[in-house]
Structures are given as structure tokens and as C-alpha cells.
PDB file of C-alpha atoms in Angstrom:
ATOM      1  CA  MET S   1       0.023  -0.032  -0.032  1.00 58.00           C
ATOM      2  CA  LYS S   2       2.776   2.494   0.861  1.00 66.00           C
ATOM      3  CA  LYS S   3       4.441   1.709  -2.541  1.00 72.00           C
ATOM      4  CA  GLU S   4       1.192   2.819  -4.336  1.00 79.00           C
ATOM      5  CA  ILE S   5       0.820   6.065  -2.312  1.00 83.00           C
ATOM      6  CA  LEU S   6       4.546   7.441  -2.857  1.00 81.00           C
ATOM      7  CA  PRO S   7       4.182   7.963  -6.725  1.00 82.00           C
ATOM      8  CA  TYR S   8       0.867   9.679  -6.325  1.00 85.00           C
ATOM      9  CA  SER S   9       2.198  11.901  -3.582  1.00 86.00           C
ATOM     10  CA  PHE S  10       5.255  12.771  -5.689  1.00 86.00           C
ATOM     11  CA  ASN S  11       2.934  13.526  -8.775  1.00 88.00           C
ATOM     12  CA  LEU S  12       0.723  15.734  -6.591  1.00 88.00           C
ATOM     13  CA  LEU S  13       3.761  17.673  -5.372  1.00 87.00           C
ATOM     14  CA  LEU S  14       4.983  18.173  -8.940  1.00 85.00           C
ATOM     15  CA  HIS S  15       1.597  19.407 -10.009  1.00 82.00           C
ATOM     16  CA  PHE S  16       1.500  21.885  -7.162  1.00 83.00           C
ATOM     17  CA  ILE S  17       4.929  23.199  -8.049  1.00 81.00           C
ATOM     18  CA  SER S  18       4.081  23.479 -11.610  1.00 76.00           C
ATOM     19  CA  TYR S  19       0.757  25.355 -11.004  1.00 75.00           C
ATOM     20  CA  THR S  20       2.075  27.751  -8.350  1.00 77.00           C
ATOM     21  CA  LYS S  21       5.577  28.446  -9.868  1.00 74.00           C
ATOM     22  CA  GLU S  22       5.466  27.856 -13.593  1.00 73.00           C
ATOM     23  CA  LYS S  23       2.055  28.822 -14.348  1.00 76.00           C
ATOM     24  CA  ASN S  24       1.675  29.116 -18.161  1.00 80.00           C
ATOM     25  CA  ALA S  25       5.360  29.141 -18.851  1.00 85.00           C
ATOM     26  CA  ILE S  26       6.663  27.120 -21.690  1.00 83.00           C
ATOM     27  CA  LEU S  27      10.212  28.117 -21.675  1.00 86.00           C
ATOM     28  CA  PHE S  28      12.813  29.328 -19.017  1.00 85.00           C
ATOM     29  CA  THR S  29      16.313  30.673 -20.204  1.00 85.00           C
ATOM     30  CA  TYR S  30      19.556  31.433 -18.636  1.00 83.00           C
ATOM     31  CA  PRO S  31      21.011  34.919 -19.182  1.00 80.00           C
ATOM     32  CA  PRO S  32      23.399  35.027 -22.289  1.00 75.00           C
ATOM     33  CA  VAL S  33      26.984  34.187 -21.539  1.00 77.00           C
ATOM     34  CA  ASP S  34      28.507  37.549 -22.757  1.00 75.00           C
ATOM     35  CA  SER S  35      25.727  39.572 -21.384  1.00 70.00           C
ATOM     36  CA  PHE S  36      25.743  42.007 -18.363  1.00 70.00           C
ATOM     37  CA  SER S  37      22.277  40.810 -17.610  1.00 68.00           C
ATOM     38  CA  SER S  38      21.966  38.565 -14.647  1.00 72.00           C
ATOM     39  CA  THR S  39      18.448  37.268 -15.366  1.00 80.00           C
ATOM     40  CA  GLY S  40      16.941  34.831 -17.803  1.00 85.00           C
ATOM     41  CA  LEU S  41      13.589  34.996 -19.486  1.00 88.00           C
ATOM     42  CA  ILE S  42      10.266  33.311 -19.059  1.00 89.00           C
ATOM     43  CA  VAL S  43       8.221  32.779 -22.212  1.00 92.00           C
ATOM     44  CA  SER S  44       4.628  31.882 -21.565  1.00 92.00           C
ATOM     45  CA  SER S  45       1.577  31.329 -23.720  1.00 91.00           C
ATOM     46  CA  LYS S  46      -2.126  31.343 -23.236  1.00 92.00           C
ATOM     47  CA  LEU S  47      -5.021  30.231 -25.443  1.00 92.00           C
ATOM     48  CA  PRO S  48      -8.324  30.320 -23.412  1.00 92.00           C
ATOM     49  CA  ARG S  49     -10.755  27.450 -24.182  1.00 93.00           C
ATOM     50  CA  PHE S  50     -13.212  28.205 -27.056  1.00 94.00           C
ATOM     51  CA  GLU S  51     -11.397  31.439 -28.010  1.00 94.00           C
ATOM     52  CA  ASP S  52      -9.134  32.321 -30.962  1.00 94.00           C
ATOM     53  CA  MET S  53      -7.038  34.999 -29.138  1.00 96.00           C
ATOM     54  CA  TYR S  54      -3.579  33.694 -28.505  1.00 95.00           C
ATOM     55  CA  THR S  55      -1.295  35.519 -25.959  1.00 95.00           C
ATOM     56  CA  LEU S  56       2.609  35.075 -26.001  1.00 94.00           C
ATOM     57  CA  THR S  57       4.432  36.807 -23.279  1.00 94.00           C
ATOM     58  CA  ILE S  58       8.232  37.414 -22.611  1.00 92.00           C
ATOM     59  CA  ALA S  59       9.155  38.415 -19.188  1.00 91.00           C
ATOM     60  CA  SER S  60      12.223  38.638 -16.955  1.00 88.00           C
ATOM     61  CA  ALA S  61      12.857  35.637 -14.840  1.00 85.00           C
ATOM     62  CA  ASP S  62      13.603  38.103 -11.960  1.00 84.00           C
ATOM     63  CA  PRO S  63      11.328  41.078 -12.500  1.00 82.00           C
ATOM     64  CA  LYS S  64      13.049  42.833  -9.530  1.00 83.00           C
ATOM     65  CA  SER S  65      16.501  42.859 -11.154  1.00 81.00           C
ATOM     66  CA  ILE S  66      17.877  46.168 -12.233  1.00 79.00           C
ATOM     67  CA  SER S  67      18.657  44.473 -15.604  1.00 77.00           C
ATOM     68  CA  ALA S  68      15.079  43.264 -16.149  1.00 81.00           C
ATOM     69  CA  ASN S  69      13.029  44.700 -19.101  1.00 85.00           C
ATOM     70  CA  LYS S  70       9.408  45.361 -18.972  1.00 90.00           C
ATOM     71  CA  THR S  71       7.173  42.365 -19.840  1.00 92.00           C
ATOM     72  CA  VAL S  72       5.794  42.363 -23.294  1.00 94.00           C
ATOM     73  CA  HIS S  73       2.750  40.739 -24.722  1.00 96.00           C
ATOM     74  CA  LEU S  74       1.575  39.686 -28.148  1.00 95.00           C
ATOM     75  CA  THR S  75      -2.162  38.991 -28.515  1.00 96.00           C
ATOM     76  CA  LYS S  76      -3.518  37.894 -31.795  1.00 96.00           C
ATOM     77  CA  SER S  77      -6.098  35.753 -33.390  1.00 95.00           C
ATOM     78  CA  VAL S  78      -4.602  32.421 -34.407  1.00 93.00           C
ATOM     79  CA  THR S  79      -6.668  32.667 -37.669  1.00 93.00           C
ATOM     80  CA  LYS S  80      -4.017  35.200 -38.694  1.00 94.00           C
ATOM     81  CA  TRP S  81      -1.370  32.339 -38.918  1.00 94.00           C
ATOM     82  CA  PHE S  82      -3.304  29.697 -40.573  1.00 93.00           C
ATOM     83  CA  THR S  83      -4.442  29.097 -44.153  1.00 92.00           C
ATOM     84  CA  LYS S  84      -8.061  28.154 -44.995  1.00 91.00           C
ATOM     85  CA  ASP S  85      -6.924  24.447 -45.071  1.00 94.00           C
ATOM     86  CA  GLY S  86      -5.763  24.648 -41.577  1.00 91.00           C
ATOM     87  CA  GLU S  87      -2.072  24.787 -42.216  1.00 94.00           C
ATOM     88  CA  LEU S  88       0.318  26.972 -40.249  1.00 93.00           C
ATOM     89  CA  VAL S  89       2.062  29.820 -42.140  1.00 94.00           C
ATOM     90  CA  GLU S  90       5.331  29.645 -40.098  1.00 93.00           C
ATOM     91  CA  GLY S  91       6.884  32.676 -41.730  1.00 94.00           C
ATOM     92  CA  LEU S  92       3.973  34.935 -40.469  1.00 95.00           C
ATOM     93  CA  PHE S  93       4.143  33.471 -36.990  1.00 93.00           C
ATOM     94  CA  TRP S  94       7.944  33.948 -36.713  1.00 93.00           C
ATOM     95  CA  LYS S  95       7.606  37.499 -37.997  1.00 95.00           C
ATOM     96  CA  ASP S  96       5.367  38.284 -34.960  1.00 94.00           C
ATOM     97  CA  VAL S  97       7.508  36.373 -32.538  1.00 92.00           C
ATOM     98  CA  GLU S  98      10.723  38.327 -33.760  1.00 92.00           C
ATOM     99  CA  ARG S  99       8.850  41.638 -33.529  1.00 94.00           C
ATOM    100  CA  LEU S 100       7.898  40.708 -29.829  1.00 92.00           C
ATOM    101  CA  ILE S 101      11.550  39.873 -29.070  1.00 89.00           C
ATOM    102  CA  ASP S 102      12.642  43.192 -30.534  1.00 90.00           C
ATOM    103  CA  ASP S 103      10.040  44.969 -28.472  1.00 92.00           C
ATOM    104  CA  TYR S 104      11.339  43.247 -25.307  1.00 88.00           C
ATOM    105  CA  ASN S 105      14.974  44.025 -26.066  1.00 84.00           C
ATOM    106  CA  ASN S 106      14.125  47.706 -26.896  1.00 86.00           C
ATOM    107  CA  ASN S 107      11.749  48.176 -23.911  1.00 76.00           C
ATOM    108  CA  ARG S 108      13.963  49.157 -20.948  1.00 64.00           C
ATOM    109  CA  LYS S 109      12.364  49.506 -17.466  1.00 54.00           C
ATOM    110  CA  SER S 110      12.301  53.052 -16.433  1.00 52.00           C
ATOM    111  CA  LYS S 111      13.137  53.520 -12.643  1.00 46.00           C
TER     112      LYS S 111
END
């Protein structure tokens, strides 16, 4: 019986950590090697159920850091990136992602 409880307890603990700490994060990064920045990034995404508006967010892993930039968001209908046949037009999607990255890099936090 104890052998059965341990995996479920561990799984519950991992779900709790994921829910409270990671939230909608899909990627965590380290700071670049040759950078003065001491913080990495968190990339998160959100697509609410039964909606077509997709939100992609780039934020600093340590928002209180002096080297952290302001959080940037991209919210767009997923229909803008797909053809009528349901195929992803990858170039359009990457253009928007690159624009979001540029916005993050150019958007210094003012203190």
C-alpha cells in the first residue's frame, strides 16, 4: 500500500509546484553568456478555451532585477497564422515572434 501512495504523492507535489511557480510558462532561459544581464527570461503562452485569441508573453525571470526589461505581450487571433486548409504559415508566426523579441529588447524598464 505504501508503494502505491508514494508515486501519487510525488505526482501531486510536482503538479502543485508547476501550478504555483511555472503557471503558463513554456520556456525558461539562462542569461546570455556575454551579457551584463543577470537574469534569464520566461516565455509563456495562453489560449483560453473556445477562444481564438492567443497571447505570447516574454518576461524577466527576476522582475525585481535592475537589468530586467518590462514584460511584453503579443495577443493575436490564431486565424492570422493559418490558411483556410488549417496549415500554419510559419513565416507569419515567426515575424510576430521576432517583433515581440525586438520589443522586449528595446523596452527598458524606467526607474
